[in-house]
Structures are given as C-alpha cells and as structure tokens.
Amino acid sequence: MAQEQAETKYMGIEQENESLTSSLPTREGWWEPFFLLQGCWLSTKMTRSVMAMKPQFHPRHDDIILATHPKCGTTWLKALAFTVINRSTHPAVASYDHPLLSHNPHDLVPYLEIPFRDLHPVTELDEIPSPRLLSTHLPLTLLPSSTSTLSRVVYLCREPKDVLVSFWYHIKTVRPDILIEFDRSFELFCEGFSFYGPVWEHYLGYWKQSKIEPEKVLFLKYDEMAAEPTKHVKMLAEFLGVPFTDEEESRGAVEEVVRLCSFQHLKSLPVNSQGVTERIGTDNSLLFRTGKVGDWANHMTVEMAQKLDCITEEKLRGSGLTF
Ligand code: A3P
C-alpha cells in the first residue's frame, strides 16, 4: 500500500514536472537539452530531479550543506568536512579503518539532487541521523531551504578557467558518445550557458550571502585551499563548530587531515582508482584528474584566457570577489 502511494505520488510529480519544464526556457548545445530554472541552466534530467527533490526535502535546523559549482573541488571538500566532523570517532591519524579508505567521499556525503530524484526517492536523506552533512551543486536561489533554516553552508569555488577545463574532461570521459570540442565548450561557457551555470552567478549568490551571514556561509576558494591547506582545514573546523584543540594541533592532527584528504592520497586508494561511486554511478577515478591549479594554461590560447578573464572580471565587478 505504502509502495503504491509512493508510486502514485511519483507519477503525480513526474506529470507536474513535465508541464513545468515545458514552460521553461530551453536550449541545446550540450549532451541533452538544458532548461533555465530560476536563472540556472540544468540538463533535462537534472531539472526534473531538482523539481522532484525540492518539495520532498525535509530541512533540519542542524543540516550542514557543502555547496559547489561542478568541478570546483566538491570531492575534496566532502572528504575534508567529513573527516573534520567525525574525527573523534574516526581519527585521521594512520588509522586502517577510516571510512575514506574504503568509501569515495561522495558515498559518505550525499547530494540533495543526485542521484536523479525523480527515479531515486529523496526520502533516503530522512534516514540520516542529525546533524546531517549534505551537499549540492545548486545555486543559493534553488536551495530547498533558506540559510535561516540551515545550520551552516560551506561553499567552495574555483578559478573559472580551471572549472571549464575540468568539466570538459569530465564530460568527455563520462559521455564519450558526445563529441563536444573544447573550443565549442569554451564559447558556451563564456555565454553563461553551462551545466549549473552561469558560473559567476553561482559564485555571487553564495559570496553575497557569506557577507550578509558570515556565521552561516563560509566561502572558500579551491586555489587558496590548495596553497594553504592547513590554514583552511583549521578555518573549516572552526566554522563547523569543532575547532582543533591546542593538543590536537601540537600532535599534528590538522596535517593528518590534510594528508588523508590530499589529492595524491585519495587518488591512490583502490576504492578511488578502481571503484564506482554508488550514488553517482560513475567510476571514482573520474573524480581525480590532475588536481592542479592553472591547468587551463595547457588548453587555452592566450586570447581565450584573456576573453574569459575579462568576462569574469566584468561579471564580478563591484562584488569584492576576484580571481
Ligand atoms: P581537475 O579536473 O582540474 O584535476 P569536483 O570534485 O567538484 O568534481 O572537482 C573535481 C576537481 O577536483 C578535479 O580537478 C579533481 O582532480 C580535483 N580533486 C579531486 N579530489 C581532490 C583533492 N583531494 N584535492 C584537490 N583536488 C581534488
């Protein structure tokens, strides 16, 4: 009976979504038609997923949300936040049973909108004990709960040129059947027509909120985190309400977290080199490419870089956010 009710509810949502998407602006150019949902470009499947998820998500006052635009270091942030929060039960120090050694970070910190919620019920999130550590690629405007009902949001952004290069590789690998030349992806990205884009609006939403509610929204940059990981892990712990004690710091607990979650270490683990993420359904190895800052220089001409830099500067002008 419960199953029947759930199915009827889903069919209702599915029909509702069909009619809602039909009224949204749509555009082709990537692997399937994208829809513009409240200023954010989403693939057809993701649009339906977000629409199915939003009314069914039950926010809790102590939820912690890790928010990112795709390819900004989500996997890294999930590993770091999970390790920092759970370090009393799972110390990072040379333990042989730390969850990160046997699980990809995405299997430890679920997304709100992934897997596709029109097919995979969002109710799985209700079963997670509080405080929940959740993640999303959604812009602030599409979050299913406002920052006033959430405990905290950690947002990680990245230099846009590196985001595009990382994303292009990701799509090329996940969808080898779709041939999207880098130059074409570049043009679409510059137009603001990209998955979860425009990227600048995505950044600005959280950036502005972090200025309004600094105790609720922590805004981080991949590039800065890569340059000074220890400083950022301490900042993250403090923001999440679990600061490192002097004793922990003196015995090198912060550096242990950095090492456990480092690109080289996570990439080298069998779970990440050979495993498949249960929730996302892709090879974990896809999530670990170069992990470098500035790889765009190997893919863009000077003119391309200047063009994207100019757009970024113009879009972010006056906000105080720079790259
Ligand atoms: P590159 O493609 O530039 O190598 P996301 O997790 O949001 O999909 O972002 C993926 C990017 O983060 C990839 O960048 C990936 O290599 C990098 N990455 C993954 N794990 C990382 C880690 N532990 N430390 C630093 N970068 C990491």
mmCIF file of N, CA and C in Angstrom, residues 7-90:
data_model
loop_
_atom_site.group_PDB
_atom_site.id
_atom_site.type_symbol
_atom_site.label_atom_id
_atom_site.label_comp_id
_atom_site.label_asym_id
_atom_site.label_seq_id
_atom_site.Cartn_x
_atom_site.Cartn_y
_atom_site.Cartn_z
ATOM 1 N N GLU A 7 4.345 5.370 -5.386
ATOM 2 C CA GLU A 7 4.408 5.369 -6.850
ATOM 3 C C GLU A 7 3.436 6.392 -7.445
ATOM 4 N N THR A 8 2.203 6.443 -6.837
ATOM 5 C CA THR A 8 1.205 7.401 -7.330
ATOM 6 C C THR A 8 1.742 8.823 -7.159
ATOM 7 N N LYS A 9 2.377 9.051 -5.980
ATOM 8 C CA LYS A 9 2.917 10.376 -5.709
ATOM 9 C C LYS A 9 3.969 10.725 -6.763
ATOM 10 N N TYR A 10 4.838 9.757 -7.069
ATOM 11 C CA TYR A 10 5.896 9.991 -8.055
ATOM 12 C C TYR A 10 5.351 10.298 -9.424
ATOM 13 N N MET A 11 4.290 9.519 -9.797
ATOM 14 C CA MET A 11 3.710 9.753 -11.112
ATOM 15 C C MET A 11 3.122 11.150 -11.169
ATOM 16 N N GLY A 12 2.539 11.581 -10.030
ATOM 17 C CA GLY A 12 1.976 12.934 -9.956
ATOM 18 C C GLY A 12 3.073 13.970 -10.140
ATOM 19 N N ILE A 13 4.185 13.769 -9.429
ATOM 20 C CA ILE A 13 5.303 14.723 -9.515
ATOM 21 C C ILE A 13 5.856 14.745 -10.944
ATOM 22 N N GLU A 14 5.968 13.538 -11.509
ATOM 23 C CA GLU A 14 6.503 13.404 -12.872
ATOM 24 C C GLU A 14 5.650 14.208 -13.857
ATOM 25 N N GLN A 15 4.302 14.048 -13.742
ATOM 26 C CA GLN A 15 3.416 14.781 -14.663
ATOM 27 C C GLN A 15 3.514 16.282 -14.437
ATOM 28 N N GLU A 16 3.558 16.648 -13.152
ATOM 29 C CA GLU A 16 3.669 18.061 -12.806
ATOM 30 C C GLU A 16 4.955 18.638 -13.396
ATOM 31 N N ASN A 17 6.054 17.880 -13.247
ATOM 32 C CA ASN A 17 7.352 18.331 -13.753
ATOM 33 C C ASN A 17 7.341 18.491 -15.263
ATOM 34 N N GLU A 18 6.683 17.556 -15.952
ATOM 35 C CA GLU A 18 6.602 17.627 -17.413
ATOM 36 C C GLU A 18 5.992 18.958 -17.826
ATOM 37 N N SER A 19 4.869 19.305 -17.133
ATOM 38 C CA SER A 19 4.213 20.538 -17.558
ATOM 39 C C SER A 19 5.021 21.756 -17.109
ATOM 40 N N LEU A 20 5.715 21.651 -15.974
ATOM 41 C CA LEU A 20 6.520 22.787 -15.531
ATOM 42 C C LEU A 20 7.713 23.026 -16.451
ATOM 43 N N THR A 21 8.397 21.921 -16.840
ATOM 44 C CA THR A 21 9.571 22.112 -17.702
ATOM 45 C C THR A 21 9.151 22.661 -19.064
ATOM 46 N N SER A 22 7.941 22.316 -19.491
ATOM 47 C CA SER A 22 7.529 22.780 -20.818
ATOM 48 C C SER A 22 7.398 24.298 -20.858
ATOM 49 N N SER A 23 7.276 24.935 -19.685
ATOM 50 C CA SER A 23 7.153 26.395 -19.690
ATOM 51 C C SER A 23 8.508 27.084 -19.471
ATOM 52 N N LEU A 24 9.575 26.298 -19.289
ATOM 53 C CA LEU A 24 10.892 26.899 -19.017
ATOM 54 C C LEU A 24 11.649 27.184 -20.312
ATOM 55 N N PRO A 25 12.496 28.245 -20.312
ATOM 56 C CA PRO A 25 13.358 28.467 -21.471
ATOM 57 C C PRO A 25 14.266 27.255 -21.663
ATOM 58 N N THR A 26 14.492 26.864 -22.891
ATOM 59 C CA THR A 26 15.315 25.680 -23.147
ATOM 60 C C THR A 26 16.335 25.978 -24.244
ATOM 61 N N ARG A 27 17.442 25.244 -24.229
ATOM 62 C CA ARG A 27 18.491 25.454 -25.240
ATOM 63 C C ARG A 27 19.278 24.171 -25.436
ATOM 64 N N GLU A 28 19.715 23.937 -26.674
ATOM 65 C CA GLU A 28 20.544 22.766 -26.984
ATOM 66 C C GLU A 28 22.005 23.201 -27.095
ATOM 67 N N GLY A 29 22.907 22.242 -27.022
ATOM 68 C CA GLY A 29 24.327 22.569 -27.217
ATOM 69 C C GLY A 29 25.215 21.604 -26.463
ATOM 70 N N TRP A 30 24.721 21.086 -25.324
ATOM 71 C CA TRP A 30 25.490 20.114 -24.561
ATOM 72 C C TRP A 30 24.972 18.718 -24.895
ATOM 73 N N TRP A 31 24.929 17.800 -23.959
ATOM 74 C CA TRP A 31 24.582 16.414 -24.290
ATOM 75 C C TRP A 31 23.086 16.149 -24.387
ATOM 76 N N GLU A 32 22.286 17.041 -23.850
ATOM 77 C CA GLU A 32 20.830 16.938 -23.960
ATOM 78 C C GLU A 32 20.278 18.344 -23.775
ATOM 79 N N PRO A 33 19.024 18.588 -24.088
ATOM 80 C CA PRO A 33 18.508 19.949 -23.900
ATOM 81 C C PRO A 33 18.632 20.392 -22.443
ATOM 82 N N PHE A 34 18.985 21.647 -22.262
ATOM 83 C CA PHE A 34 19.061 22.223 -20.916
ATOM 84 C C PHE A 34 17.848 23.125 -20.712
ATOM 85 N N PHE A 35 17.449 23.267 -19.441
ATOM 86 C CA PHE A 35 16.367 24.182 -19.085
ATOM 87 C C PHE A 35 16.916 25.242 -18.140
ATOM 88 N N LEU A 36 16.345 26.443 -18.253
ATOM 89 C CA LEU A 36 16.767 27.532 -17.369
ATOM 90 C C LEU A 36 15.804 27.596 -16.192
ATOM 91 N N LEU A 37 16.249 27.087 -15.064
ATOM 92 C CA LEU A 37 15.403 27.044 -13.872
ATOM 93 C C LEU A 37 15.862 28.137 -12.913
ATOM 94 N N GLN A 38 15.041 29.141 -12.735
ATOM 95 C CA GLN A 38 15.369 30.291 -11.874
ATOM 96 C C GLN A 38 16.792 30.791 -12.100
ATOM 97 N N GLY A 39 17.126 30.979 -13.354
ATOM 98 C CA GLY A 39 18.434 31.559 -13.696
ATOM 99 C C GLY A 39 19.575 30.571 -13.757
ATOM 100 N N CYS A 40 19.291 29.283 -13.578
ATOM 101 C CA CYS A 40 20.358 28.277 -13.571
ATOM 102 C C CYS A 40 20.108 27.246 -14.680
ATOM 103 N N TRP A 41 21.120 27.026 -15.523
ATOM 104 C CA TRP A 41 20.972 26.050 -16.605
ATOM 105 C C TRP A 41 21.213 24.635 -16.093
ATOM 106 N N LEU A 42 20.195 23.805 -16.268
ATOM 107 C CA LEU A 42 20.300 22.408 -15.829
ATOM 108 C C LEU A 42 19.939 21.487 -16.980
ATOM 109 N N SER A 43 20.566 20.319 -17.016
ATOM 110 C CA SER A 43 20.209 19.341 -18.037
ATOM 111 C C SER A 43 18.754 18.918 -17.810
ATOM 112 N N THR A 44 18.162 18.296 -18.818
ATOM 113 C CA THR A 44 16.771 17.868 -18.701
ATOM 114 C C THR A 44 16.581 16.991 -17.465
ATOM 115 N N LYS A 45 17.462 16.004 -17.332
ATOM 116 C CA LYS A 45 17.310 15.068 -16.209
ATOM 117 C C LYS A 45 17.490 15.767 -14.872
ATOM 118 N N MET A 46 18.455 16.693 -14.818
ATOM 119 C CA MET A 46 18.686 17.366 -13.537
ATOM 120 C C MET A 46 17.548 18.325 -13.198
ATOM 121 N N THR A 47 16.966 18.938 -14.210
ATOM 122 C CA THR A 47 15.824 19.831 -13.962
ATOM 123 C C THR A 47 14.710 19.026 -13.290
ATOM 124 N N ARG A 48 14.432 17.855 -13.852
ATOM 125 C CA ARG A 48 13.359 17.015 -13.286
ATOM 126 C C ARG A 48 13.729 16.566 -11.883
ATOM 127 N N SER A 49 15.001 16.252 -11.694
ATOM 128 C CA SER A 49 15.446 15.782 -10.385
ATOM 129 C C SER A 49 15.268 16.873 -9.324
ATOM 130 N N VAL A 50 15.672 18.082 -9.678
ATOM 131 C CA VAL A 50 15.571 19.196 -8.729
ATOM 132 C C VAL A 50 14.107 19.474 -8.407
ATOM 133 N N MET A 51 13.276 19.424 -9.430
ATOM 134 C CA MET A 51 11.845 19.676 -9.204
ATOM 135 C C MET A 51 11.205 18.596 -8.336
ATOM 136 N N ALA A 52 11.689 17.384 -8.476
ATOM 137 C CA ALA A 52 11.142 16.296 -7.652
ATOM 138 C C ALA A 52 11.670 16.399 -6.217
ATOM 139 N N MET A 53 12.916 16.837 -6.093
ATOM 140 C CA MET A 53 13.546 16.877 -4.771
ATOM 141 C C MET A 53 12.996 17.997 -3.883
ATOM 142 N N LYS A 54 12.852 19.186 -4.474
ATOM 143 C CA LYS A 54 12.547 20.357 -3.643
ATOM 144 C C LYS A 54 11.330 20.194 -2.728
ATOM 145 N N PRO A 55 10.179 19.766 -3.259
ATOM 146 C CA PRO A 55 9.019 19.666 -2.356
ATOM 147 C C PRO A 55 9.107 18.516 -1.368
ATOM 148 N N GLN A 56 10.013 17.577 -1.616
ATOM 149 C CA GLN A 56 10.066 16.398 -0.735
ATOM 150 C C GLN A 56 11.183 16.458 0.298
ATOM 151 N N PHE A 57 12.052 17.454 0.186
ATOM 152 C CA PHE A 57 13.176 17.545 1.110
ATOM 153 C C PHE A 57 12.712 18.138 2.441
ATOM 154 N N HIS A 58 13.077 17.488 3.524
ATOM 155 C CA HIS A 58 12.695 17.993 4.851
ATOM 156 C C HIS A 58 13.923 18.588 5.530
ATOM 157 N N PRO A 59 14.026 19.920 5.519
ATOM 158 C CA PRO A 59 15.216 20.538 6.120
ATOM 159 C C PRO A 59 15.234 20.373 7.634
ATOM 160 N N ARG A 60 16.434 20.332 8.192
ATOM 161 C CA ARG A 60 16.569 20.313 9.657
ATOM 162 C C ARG A 60 17.442 21.504 10.054
ATOM 163 N N HIS A 61 17.190 22.023 11.233
ATOM 164 C CA HIS A 61 17.900 23.239 11.644
ATOM 165 C C HIS A 61 19.404 23.006 11.785
ATOM 166 N N ASP A 62 19.810 21.734 11.950
ATOM 167 C CA ASP A 62 21.250 21.485 12.132
ATOM 168 C C ASP A 62 21.913 20.878 10.879
ATOM 169 N N ASP A 63 21.224 20.969 9.730
ATOM 170 C CA ASP A 63 21.830 20.489 8.481
ATOM 171 C C ASP A 63 23.061 21.327 8.122
ATOM 172 N N ILE A 64 24.080 20.638 7.663
ATOM 173 C CA ILE A 64 25.256 21.332 7.125
ATOM 174 C C ILE A 64 25.297 21.008 5.637
ATOM 175 N N ILE A 65 25.361 22.051 4.820
ATOM 176 C CA ILE A 65 25.360 21.842 3.362
ATOM 177 C C ILE A 65 26.703 22.261 2.777
ATOM 178 N N LEU A 66 27.293 21.366 2.008
ATOM 179 C CA LEU A 66 28.507 21.697 1.254
ATOM 180 C C LEU A 66 28.039 22.030 -0.159
ATOM 181 N N ALA A 67 28.232 23.259 -0.571
ATOM 182 C CA ALA A 67 27.730 23.686 -1.880
ATOM 183 C C ALA A 67 28.886 24.029 -2.812
ATOM 184 N N THR A 68 28.758 23.587 -4.048
ATOM 185 C CA THR A 68 29.799 23.854 -5.050
ATOM 186 C C THR A 68 29.163 23.937 -6.432
ATOM 187 N N HIS A 69 29.792 24.675 -7.306
ATOM 188 C CA HIS A 69 29.506 24.548 -8.736
ATOM 189 C C HIS A 69 30.291 23.301 -9.161
ATOM 190 N N PRO A 70 29.773 22.498 -10.117
ATOM 191 C CA PRO A 70 30.524 21.288 -10.512
ATOM 192 C C PRO A 70 31.974 21.603 -10.887
ATOM 193 N N LYS A 71 32.853 20.697 -10.507
ATOM 194 C CA LYS A 71 34.293 20.702 -10.808
ATOM 195 C C LYS A 71 35.098 21.760 -10.042
ATOM 196 N N CYS A 72 34.556 22.175 -8.913
ATOM 197 C CA CYS A 72 35.267 23.162 -8.095
ATOM 198 C C CYS A 72 35.978 22.518 -6.910
ATOM 199 N N GLY A 73 35.975 21.186 -6.830
ATOM 200 C CA GLY A 73 36.640 20.529 -5.704
ATOM 201 C C GLY A 73 35.661 19.936 -4.702
ATOM 202 N N THR A 74 34.475 19.579 -5.174
ATOM 203 C CA THR A 74 33.436 19.001 -4.314
ATOM 204 C C THR A 74 33.962 17.771 -3.569
ATOM 205 N N THR A 75 34.622 16.890 -4.300
ATOM 206 C CA THR A 75 35.107 15.632 -3.732
ATOM 207 C C THR A 75 36.079 15.921 -2.578
ATOM 208 N N TRP A 76 36.927 16.880 -2.786
ATOM 209 C CA TRP A 76 37.918 17.267 -1.764
ATOM 210 C C TRP A 76 37.214 17.850 -0.535
ATOM 211 N N LEU A 77 36.267 18.775 -0.788
ATOM 212 C CA LEU A 77 35.554 19.409 0.326
ATOM 213 C C LEU A 77 34.778 18.373 1.129
ATOM 214 N N LYS A 78 34.170 17.405 0.432
ATOM 215 C CA LYS A 78 33.417 16.365 1.144
ATOM 216 C C LYS A 78 34.357 15.559 2.038
ATOM 217 N N ALA A 79 35.515 15.208 1.502
ATOM 218 C CA ALA A 79 36.484 14.433 2.286
ATOM 219 C C ALA A 79 36.932 15.220 3.519
ATOM 220 N N LEU A 80 37.247 16.484 3.313
ATOM 221 C CA LEU A 80 37.743 17.312 4.424
ATOM 222 C C LEU A 80 36.672 17.512 5.503
ATOM 223 N N ALA A 81 35.468 17.902 5.078
ATOM 224 C CA ALA A 81 34.413 18.183 6.063
ATOM 225 C C ALA A 81 34.037 16.916 6.819
ATOM 226 N N PHE A 82 33.919 15.797 6.098
ATOM 227 C CA PHE A 82 33.572 14.533 6.752
ATOM 228 C C PHE A 82 34.640 14.174 7.789
ATOM 229 N N THR A 83 35.893 14.314 7.410
ATOM 230 C CA THR A 83 36.992 13.927 8.307
ATOM 231 C C THR A 83 37.063 14.829 9.534
ATOM 232 N N VAL A 84 36.893 16.123 9.285
ATOM 233 C CA VAL A 84 36.967 17.087 10.389
ATOM 234 C C VAL A 84 35.832 16.828 11.388
ATOM 235 N N ILE A 85 34.623 16.643 10.885
ATOM 236 C CA ILE A 85 33.455 16.485 11.766
ATOM 237 C C ILE A 85 33.493 15.163 12.528
ATOM 238 N N ASN A 86 33.971 14.119 11.875
ATOM 239 C CA ASN A 86 33.922 12.783 12.502
ATOM 240 C C ASN A 86 35.242 12.351 13.136
ATOM 241 N N ARG A 87 36.132 13.311 13.411
ATOM 242 C CA ARG A 87 37.478 12.894 13.831
ATOM 243 C C ARG A 87 37.539 12.276 15.227
ATOM 244 N N SER A 88 36.502 12.513 16.054
ATOM 245 C CA SER A 88 36.581 11.865 17.374
ATOM 246 C C SER A 88 36.281 10.370 17.259
ATOM 247 N N THR A 89 35.367 10.007 16.340
ATOM 248 C CA THR A 89 35.069 8.571 16.158
ATOM 249 C C THR A 89 35.998 7.933 15.122
ATOM 250 N N HIS A 90 36.422 8.725 14.150
ATOM 251 C CA HIS A 90 37.324 8.206 13.109
ATOM 252 C C HIS A 90 38.551 9.102 13.005
#
